[in-house]
Short mmCIF file of C-alpha atoms and ligand atoms in Angstrom, two decimals:
data_model
loop_
_atom_site.label_atom_id
_atom_site.label_comp_id
_atom_site.label_asym_id
_atom_site.label_seq_id
_atom_site.Cartn_x
_atom_site.Cartn_y
_atom_site.Cartn_z
CA MET A 1480 7.78 8.76 -29.79
CA VAL A 1481 6.07 5.41 -29.44
CA ASP A 1482 6.86 3.41 -32.58
CA SER A 1483 4.38 3.09 -35.45
CA MET A 1484 3.58 -0.58 -34.70
CA SER A 1485 1.80 0.30 -31.46
CA ASN A 1486 -1.42 2.22 -30.89
CA ASP A 1487 -3.09 4.06 -28.01
CA THR A 1488 -4.69 0.96 -26.53
CA ASP A 1489 -1.26 -0.63 -26.27
CA THR A 1490 0.04 1.77 -23.61
CA VAL A 1491 -1.10 2.56 -20.08
CA ILE A 1492 0.39 4.48 -17.16
CA ALA A 1493 -0.45 3.43 -13.59
CA SER A 1494 0.72 4.81 -10.26
CA ALA A 1495 0.90 3.36 -6.79
CA PRO A 1496 2.08 4.90 -3.55
CA SER A 1497 4.27 3.30 -0.98
CA ASN A 1498 2.78 2.39 2.38
CA ILE A 1499 4.18 2.48 5.88
CA ALA A 1500 3.44 -0.55 8.04
CA LEU A 1501 2.29 0.42 11.53
CA ILE A 1502 2.18 -3.29 12.37
CA LYS A 1503 4.79 -5.06 10.25
CA TYR A 1504 4.63 -8.07 7.98
CA TRP A 1505 7.76 -9.89 9.09
CA GLY A 1506 8.19 -13.62 8.45
CA LYS A 1507 6.30 -15.64 5.85
CA SER A 1508 4.25 -18.78 6.45
CA ASP A 1509 4.71 -19.58 2.74
CA ALA A 1510 7.64 -17.95 0.97
CA THR A 1511 6.55 -18.81 -2.60
CA LEU A 1512 3.06 -17.40 -2.24
CA ASN A 1513 3.96 -14.58 0.14
CA TRP A 1514 1.64 -15.65 2.93
CA PRO A 1515 2.44 -13.68 6.08
CA ALA A 1516 3.11 -15.16 9.52
CA ASN A 1517 0.98 -12.41 11.12
CA ASP A 1518 -1.60 -9.76 10.22
CA SER A 1519 -0.21 -6.36 9.29
CA LEU A 1520 -1.71 -2.88 9.14
CA SER A 1521 -0.44 0.06 7.13
CA MET A 1522 -1.07 3.64 6.19
CA THR A 1523 -0.97 4.30 2.46
CA LEU A 1524 1.20 7.26 1.52
CA SER A 1525 0.65 9.94 -1.05
CA ARG A 1526 3.90 11.37 -2.41
CA ALA A 1527 6.37 8.48 -2.20
CA ALA A 1528 5.09 6.62 -5.25
CA THR A 1529 6.00 4.61 -8.31
CA THR A 1530 4.68 5.47 -11.75
CA THR A 1531 4.82 2.71 -14.33
CA MET A 1532 4.16 2.70 -18.05
CA ALA A 1533 3.37 -0.63 -19.71
CA ARG A 1534 3.21 -1.12 -23.44
CA ILE A 1535 2.54 -4.20 -25.54
CA ASN A 1536 5.71 -4.87 -27.48
CA ARG A 1537 4.23 -5.70 -30.89
CA ALA A 1538 7.65 -6.15 -32.47
CA ALA A 1539 8.41 -8.97 -30.01
CA ILE A 1540 5.11 -10.87 -30.21
CA ASN A 1541 6.44 -13.53 -32.58
CA SER A 1542 9.95 -13.58 -31.25
CA THR A 1543 10.96 -16.48 -29.05
CA GLU A 1544 13.91 -14.63 -27.54
CA HIS A 1545 12.29 -11.47 -26.37
CA SER A 1546 9.95 -11.58 -23.38
CA HIS A 1547 8.97 -8.77 -20.98
CA ASP A 1548 11.44 -5.97 -20.64
CA LEU A 1549 11.71 -3.55 -17.75
CA SER A 1550 13.51 -0.23 -17.57
CA LEU A 1551 14.01 2.46 -15.00
CA GLY A 1552 12.79 5.57 -16.75
CA HIS A 1553 13.37 9.27 -16.46
CA LEU A 1554 10.44 11.30 -17.66
CA LEU A 1555 7.21 9.41 -18.20
CA ALA A 1556 4.50 10.71 -20.45
CA PHE A 1557 2.17 9.22 -22.99
CA GLY A 1558 4.16 9.05 -26.22
CA ASP A 1559 7.51 9.17 -24.44
CA SER A 1560 10.36 7.24 -25.94
CA PHE A 1561 11.43 3.96 -24.38
CA ASP A 1562 14.95 4.63 -25.64
CA ASN A 1563 17.56 5.98 -23.25
CA CYS A 1564 16.03 4.18 -20.28
CA LEU A 1565 18.18 2.14 -18.00
CA ARG A 1566 17.44 -1.56 -18.59
CA VAL A 1567 16.89 -3.56 -15.40
CA ARG A 1568 19.66 -6.15 -15.45
CA ASP A 1569 18.06 -8.93 -13.45
CA MET A 1570 14.62 -9.45 -14.89
CA THR A 1571 14.14 -12.93 -13.38
CA LYS A 1572 11.78 -11.96 -10.57
CA PRO A 1573 9.63 -9.40 -12.45
CA ARG A 1574 9.38 -11.72 -15.50
CA LEU A 1575 8.27 -14.63 -13.36
CA PHE A 1576 5.76 -12.39 -11.66
CA LEU A 1577 4.38 -11.08 -14.97
CA GLU A 1578 3.95 -14.64 -16.27
CA ARG A 1579 2.05 -15.67 -13.10
CA LEU A 1580 -0.11 -12.57 -13.40
CA ARG A 1581 -0.79 -13.29 -17.08
CA ALA A 1582 -1.94 -16.82 -16.17
CA GLU A 1583 -4.30 -15.47 -13.46
CA LEU A 1584 -5.68 -12.89 -15.92
CA LYS A 1585 -6.44 -15.39 -18.68
CA PRO A 1586 -10.25 -15.02 -18.59
CA TRP A 1587 -9.96 -11.24 -19.01
CA ILE A 1588 -7.14 -10.85 -21.55
CA LYS A 1589 -8.11 -8.79 -24.62
CA ASN A 1590 -4.75 -7.43 -25.68
CA ASP A 1591 -2.02 -10.02 -25.24
CA GLY A 1592 1.71 -9.81 -25.78
CA PRO A 1593 5.05 -9.28 -24.07
CA LEU A 1594 5.34 -6.00 -22.20
CA GLU A 1595 7.78 -3.17 -22.29
CA ILE A 1596 7.73 -1.49 -18.91
CA VAL A 1597 9.24 1.79 -17.76
CA THR A 1598 9.06 2.54 -14.08
CA LYS A 1599 10.11 5.47 -11.93
CA ASN A 1600 10.15 6.02 -8.19
CA SER A 1601 9.72 9.44 -6.64
CA PHE A 1602 12.05 8.41 -3.80
CA PRO A 1603 15.33 6.51 -3.32
CA SER A 1604 14.78 2.73 -3.42
CA ALA A 1605 15.88 -0.11 -1.12
CA CYS A 1606 16.50 1.99 1.99
CA GLY A 1607 13.45 1.25 4.08
CA ILE A 1608 10.84 3.14 2.08
CA ALA A 1609 8.78 0.30 0.69
CA SER A 1610 9.83 0.55 -2.96
CA SER A 1611 8.92 -3.06 -3.62
CA ALA A 1612 5.40 -2.26 -2.35
CA SER A 1613 4.80 0.68 -4.66
CA GLY A 1614 6.83 -0.94 -7.46
CA TYR A 1615 4.90 -4.20 -7.62
CA ALA A 1616 1.57 -2.45 -6.99
CA ALA A 1617 2.12 -0.08 -9.94
CA LEU A 1618 3.45 -2.90 -12.14
CA THR A 1619 0.39 -5.03 -11.37
CA VAL A 1620 -2.10 -2.26 -12.17
CA ALA A 1621 -0.27 -1.26 -15.37
CA ALA A 1622 -0.03 -4.85 -16.66
CA VAL A 1623 -3.64 -5.64 -15.72
CA GLY A 1624 -4.78 -2.43 -17.45
CA VAL A 1625 -2.94 -3.00 -20.70
CA TRP A 1626 -3.69 -6.75 -21.00
CA THR A 1627 -7.39 -6.40 -20.24
CA GLY A 1628 -7.75 -3.28 -22.40
CA GLN A 1629 -9.32 -1.48 -19.39
CA HIS A 1630 -7.49 1.76 -18.81
CA THR A 1631 -9.30 3.01 -15.71
CA MET A 1632 -9.96 1.56 -12.25
CA ALA A 1633 -13.69 2.03 -12.90
CA GLY A 1634 -13.37 0.05 -16.16
CA LEU A 1635 -11.64 -2.79 -14.34
CA GLU A 1636 -14.46 -2.86 -11.74
CA THR A 1637 -17.05 -3.22 -14.51
CA VAL A 1638 -15.36 -6.39 -15.79
CA GLY A 1639 -15.20 -7.83 -12.26
CA ILE A 1640 -11.64 -6.87 -11.36
CA SER A 1641 -11.93 -5.26 -7.94
CA ARG A 1642 -9.19 -3.60 -5.89
CA ASP A 1643 -9.27 -6.65 -3.59
CA LEU A 1644 -8.49 -8.92 -6.55
CA ILE A 1645 -5.70 -6.64 -7.82
CA ALA A 1646 -4.28 -6.60 -4.28
CA ALA A 1647 -4.19 -10.40 -4.23
CA TRP A 1648 -2.26 -10.40 -7.51
CA ALA A 1649 0.15 -7.67 -6.39
CA ARG A 1650 0.93 -9.76 -3.28
CA MET A 1651 2.52 -12.42 -5.52
CA GLY A 1652 5.20 -9.88 -6.50
CA SER A 1653 5.91 -8.49 -3.04
CA GLY A 1654 3.80 -9.14 0.04
CA SER A 1655 3.52 -5.52 1.17
CA ALA A 1656 2.45 -4.44 -2.37
CA CYS A 1657 -1.08 -5.71 -1.68
CA ARG A 1658 -1.59 -2.93 0.88
CA SER A 1659 -0.58 -0.18 -1.61
CA ILE A 1660 -3.55 -0.95 -3.87
CA HIS A 1661 -5.96 0.45 -1.27
CA GLY A 1662 -5.90 3.97 0.19
CA GLY A 1663 -6.11 5.11 3.81
CA PHE A 1664 -5.54 2.49 6.50
CA VAL A 1665 -5.24 -1.08 5.26
CA HIS A 1666 -5.41 -4.43 7.05
CA TRP A 1667 -3.77 -7.50 5.48
CA LEU A 1668 -5.09 -10.57 7.24
CA ARG A 1669 -3.01 -13.68 7.69
CA GLY A 1670 -4.74 -16.72 6.25
CA GLU A 1671 -3.77 -20.34 5.81
CA THR A 1672 -5.19 -20.68 2.31
CA ALA A 1673 -5.23 -18.57 -0.84
CA ALA A 1674 -8.92 -17.82 -0.30
CA ASN A 1675 -8.24 -16.61 3.22
CA GLN A 1676 -5.67 -14.04 2.17
CA LYS A 1677 -7.59 -10.82 2.56
CA CYS A 1678 -6.31 -7.32 2.24
CA ARG A 1679 -8.96 -4.71 2.89
CA GLN A 1680 -9.34 -1.03 3.49
CA LEU A 1681 -10.32 -0.26 7.09
CA PHE A 1682 -10.69 3.52 6.74
CA ASP A 1683 -10.25 5.75 3.71
CA CYS A 1684 -7.79 8.62 3.91
CA SER A 1685 -10.41 11.15 5.03
CA HIS A 1686 -10.96 9.23 8.32
CA TRP A 1687 -7.77 10.55 9.93
CA PRO A 1688 -5.22 12.33 7.76
CA LEU A 1689 -1.79 11.92 9.33
CA ALA A 1690 1.64 13.13 8.27
CA ASP A 1691 4.61 10.84 7.73
CA LEU A 1692 8.02 12.54 7.81
CA ILE A 1693 10.49 10.11 6.25
CA VAL A 1694 13.91 10.94 7.61
CA LEU A 1695 16.62 9.96 5.13
CA ILE A 1696 19.57 9.18 7.33
CA ASP A 1697 21.24 6.87 4.84
CA GLY A 1698 20.24 6.43 1.19
CA LYS A 1699 22.50 3.44 0.52
CA HIS A 1700 20.99 0.10 -0.51
CA LYS A 1701 20.44 -2.14 2.47
CA GLN A 1702 22.77 -5.10 2.98
CA VAL A 1703 20.12 -7.70 3.77
CA SER A 1704 17.05 -7.75 1.55
CA SER A 1705 13.63 -8.04 3.16
CA THR A 1706 13.23 -11.45 1.42
CA GLU A 1707 16.28 -12.67 3.36
CA GLY A 1708 15.12 -10.89 6.53
CA HIS A 1709 11.71 -12.64 6.42
CA ALA A 1710 13.51 -16.01 6.28
CA ARG A 1711 15.98 -15.21 9.08
CA ALA A 1712 13.26 -14.03 11.49
CA PHE A 1713 12.21 -17.57 12.48
CA SER A 1714 15.66 -18.34 13.90
CA SER A 1715 15.20 -15.68 16.61
CA PRO A 1716 14.00 -16.86 20.06
CA LEU A 1717 11.87 -13.71 20.12
CA MET A 1718 9.84 -14.64 17.05
CA ASN A 1719 7.41 -16.88 18.97
CA VAL A 1720 6.91 -14.16 21.56
CA ARG A 1721 6.21 -11.71 18.75
CA LEU A 1722 3.65 -13.97 17.08
CA ALA A 1723 1.93 -14.76 20.39
CA GLY A 1724 1.36 -11.05 21.07
CA ALA A 1725 0.39 -10.06 17.52
CA GLY A 1726 -3.39 -10.40 17.99
CA GLU A 1727 -3.52 -8.20 21.10
CA ARG A 1728 -1.35 -5.54 19.52
CA MET A 1729 -3.56 -5.46 16.42
CA LYS A 1730 -6.67 -5.03 18.58
CA SER A 1731 -5.10 -2.09 20.42
CA LEU A 1732 -4.04 -0.44 17.17
CA LEU A 1733 -7.50 -0.83 15.66
CA ASN A 1734 -8.89 0.83 18.74
CA ALA A 1735 -6.41 3.73 18.55
CA LEU A 1736 -7.23 4.24 14.87
CA GLU A 1737 -10.95 4.17 15.45
CA ASN A 1738 -10.67 6.71 18.28
CA LYS A 1739 -7.96 8.79 16.55
CA ASP A 1740 -5.78 8.50 19.63
CA LEU A 1741 -2.33 9.54 18.42
CA GLU A 1742 -0.46 8.93 21.68
CA LYS A 1743 -1.80 5.42 21.93
CA LEU A 1744 -1.07 4.75 18.26
CA GLY A 1745 2.43 6.15 18.74
CA ASP A 1746 3.23 3.92 21.71
CA ILE A 1747 2.03 0.86 19.81
CA ILE A 1748 3.97 1.54 16.59
CA GLU A 1749 7.22 2.27 18.42
CA ALA A 1750 7.02 -0.95 20.45
CA GLU A 1751 6.12 -2.84 17.26
CA ALA A 1752 9.04 -1.47 15.21
CA LEU A 1753 11.56 -2.06 18.00
CA GLU A 1754 10.28 -5.61 18.41
CA MET A 1755 10.73 -6.36 14.71
CA HIS A 1756 14.28 -5.02 14.83
CA ALA A 1757 14.97 -6.98 18.05
CA VAL A 1758 13.89 -10.14 16.21
CA MET A 1759 16.41 -9.34 13.48
CA MET A 1760 19.22 -8.57 15.90
CA THR A 1761 18.67 -11.88 17.71
CA ALA A 1762 18.40 -14.09 14.61
CA THR A 1763 21.09 -16.75 14.11
CA GLN A 1764 22.55 -14.53 11.45
CA PRO A 1765 22.00 -11.29 13.34
CA THR A 1766 20.86 -8.41 11.18
CA ARG A 1767 21.04 -4.78 12.16
CA TYR A 1768 19.20 -2.38 9.88
CA PHE A 1769 19.71 0.58 12.22
CA THR A 1770 22.85 2.66 11.84
CA ASP A 1771 24.42 4.48 14.80
CA LYS A 1772 22.83 7.64 13.42
CA THR A 1773 19.40 5.97 13.50
CA VAL A 1774 19.86 5.19 17.20
CA GLU A 1775 21.11 8.72 17.94
CA PHE A 1776 18.11 10.19 16.11
CA LEU A 1777 15.54 7.98 17.86
CA CYS A 1778 16.99 8.80 21.31
CA TRP A 1779 16.92 12.51 20.49
CA LEU A 1780 13.32 12.26 19.27
CA ARG A 1781 12.16 10.53 22.46
CA GLN A 1782 13.95 13.05 24.58
CA GLN A 1783 12.34 15.95 22.67
CA ARG A 1784 8.95 14.31 23.00
CA SER A 1785 9.39 13.82 26.73
CA ILE A 1786 9.83 17.60 27.17
CA GLY A 1787 6.77 18.29 25.02
CA SER A 1788 8.75 19.70 22.10
CA ILE A 1789 8.01 17.15 19.34
CA PRO A 1790 4.63 15.38 19.21
CA ALA A 1791 5.70 12.64 16.78
CA TRP A 1792 6.20 8.88 17.03
CA PHE A 1793 8.51 6.67 14.97
CA THR A 1794 8.40 3.45 13.07
CA VAL A 1795 11.30 1.95 11.07
CA ASP A 1796 11.05 -0.62 8.26
CA ALA A 1797 13.88 -2.87 7.07
CA GLY A 1798 16.36 -0.03 6.70
CA PRO A 1799 17.96 2.79 8.67
CA ASN A 1800 15.43 5.54 7.89
CA PRO A 1801 12.71 6.33 10.44
CA HIS A 1802 9.19 7.43 9.57
CA LEU A 1803 7.70 9.94 12.00
CA ILE A 1804 3.94 9.89 12.35
CA CYS A 1805 2.38 13.15 13.51
CA LEU A 1806 -0.54 15.48 12.89
CA PRO A 1807 -0.30 17.34 9.54
CA GLU A 1808 -0.44 20.73 11.28
CA HIS A 1809 2.75 19.89 13.21
CA SER A 1810 4.79 18.43 10.36
CA GLN A 1811 6.44 21.61 9.06
CA LYS A 1812 7.65 22.72 12.48
CA ILE A 1813 8.92 19.22 13.31
CA SER A 1814 10.73 19.08 9.97
CA SER A 1815 12.49 22.38 10.77
CA GLN A 1816 13.43 21.13 14.25
CA ILE A 1817 15.00 17.99 12.74
CA LYS A 1818 16.89 20.01 10.14
CA ALA A 1819 18.23 22.35 12.82
CA GLN A 1820 19.57 19.42 14.84
CA PHE A 1821 20.62 17.12 11.96
CA PRO A 1822 21.37 19.34 8.93
CA GLU A 1823 22.87 16.35 7.08
CA PHE A 1824 19.53 14.50 6.91
CA SER A 1825 16.95 14.93 4.15
CA ILE A 1826 13.24 14.66 4.81
CA ILE A 1827 10.41 13.50 2.59
CA SER A 1828 7.21 15.03 3.83
CA ASP A 1829 4.39 12.62 3.12
CA CYS A 1830 0.84 11.98 4.34
CA THR A 1831 -2.09 9.58 4.16
CA GLY A 1832 -3.00 8.87 0.53
CA SER A 1833 -5.61 7.23 -1.61
CA GLY A 1834 -4.00 4.15 -3.17
CA ALA A 1835 -3.20 2.93 -6.67
CA ALA A 1836 -4.45 4.94 -9.64
CA LEU A 1837 -5.27 4.09 -13.23
CA PRO A 1838 -4.65 6.20 -15.23
CA GLY A 1839 -1.63 7.11 -13.16
CA PHE A 1840 -0.23 10.51 -12.38
CA MET A 1841 3.06 11.96 -13.53
CA PRO A 1842 5.67 11.61 -10.80
CA GLU A 1843 6.84 14.80 -9.14
CA SER A 1844 10.56 15.22 -9.41
CA ARG A 1845 12.53 13.89 -6.46
CA GLU A 1846 14.12 17.24 -5.84
CA ASP A 1847 10.69 18.82 -5.32
CA GLN A 1848 9.82 16.34 -2.64
CA ILE A 1849 12.91 16.07 -0.56
CA ASP A 1850 13.77 18.86 1.82
CA GLY A 1851 17.32 19.28 2.87
CA HIS A 1852 19.31 18.88 -0.38
O1 PMV B 496 6.96 -6.88 1.00
P1 PMV B 496 8.33 -7.17 1.46
O2 PMV B 496 8.73 -8.58 1.22
O3 PMV B 496 9.34 -6.19 0.90
O4 PMV B 496 8.37 -6.99 3.08
C1 PMV B 496 8.13 -5.78 3.72
C2 PMV B 496 8.63 -5.80 5.10
C3 PMV B 496 8.53 -4.52 5.88
O5 PMV B 496 8.56 -3.39 5.04
C4 PMV B 496 9.72 -4.43 6.83
C5 PMV B 496 7.28 -4.48 6.76
C6 PMV B 496 5.97 -4.24 6.04
O6 PMV B 496 4.97 -4.78 6.51
O7 PMV B 496 5.93 -3.45 5.08
#
């Protein structure tokens, strides 16, 4: 149970889904502030999510040694114990982030103090499902909620903290986290100044519900972090070509989304993903996120699509695991077709979702979500 020194207002639970970038954020124009080199556009997911509990650590308020603490939890519920959670060993980045967030929040803080955080993903982390996106989005909402004493999204709105503002704060933790604050289809616009950094919802999730089948080819942690990948991108001769074509590609994707043209959207996202990976493979320190199995799978998928058997299109983030975008009514059959051909792969069946939530929801167990184990 939560210890006797804390009370109900000291604890909040927030949730945030992951998002899949249809046009990728790859390369930063400012690495400290996470300003992107190009606009990106994503679909917010529903089931692949992080749930985070934040509690003011009253016992540590007057201690100089103890600052924010972060654990990877098991079961999360109001009143759950913080004992028996796995402590995160390297707290440098999240602590720095929480201190920057606390400084930004100064005018709103009602309930100050160091935080104890427990966080849980509903999916394996660091393998190309944007865990830093959902992780930093949920951490931001939980910390903002507990420090301001506002425990609902509506409450935050009433004190002038909009989703756009929360998105701008989440971006300081991980760029792609800003897009997970909003639901549906989200556009993060490149800007040269802090004021120009806009992340806005283009369509809510009712506009065009799509399925995302996340094919888990390899659950191992990736060798090159996306932070390192962003930095390496500029050494590729293809990066300038990529940036020069970014505006046109965005226009075409906006058009496909508006008209709900899946084939057009599919062609754009495949070209986009392959271009990002080509940039990585041609960097001075070449980086290959694909495994041989990824390549085999993508070739098979294209071949199946060419004979009219699988109406799905892929995108791949900084990892080996493809996301297949298709219509929800086709997802179950496609999932069975994949399992018949590649029984060793697991599949997370996800779909368009509605963004960060406060109060958050209890995470579903991983086993419930992943087919194929
Ligand atoms: O937010 P970061 O620094 O983890 O970068 C995310 C990069 C990609 O996932 C590959 C693309 C994207 O836009 O989400």
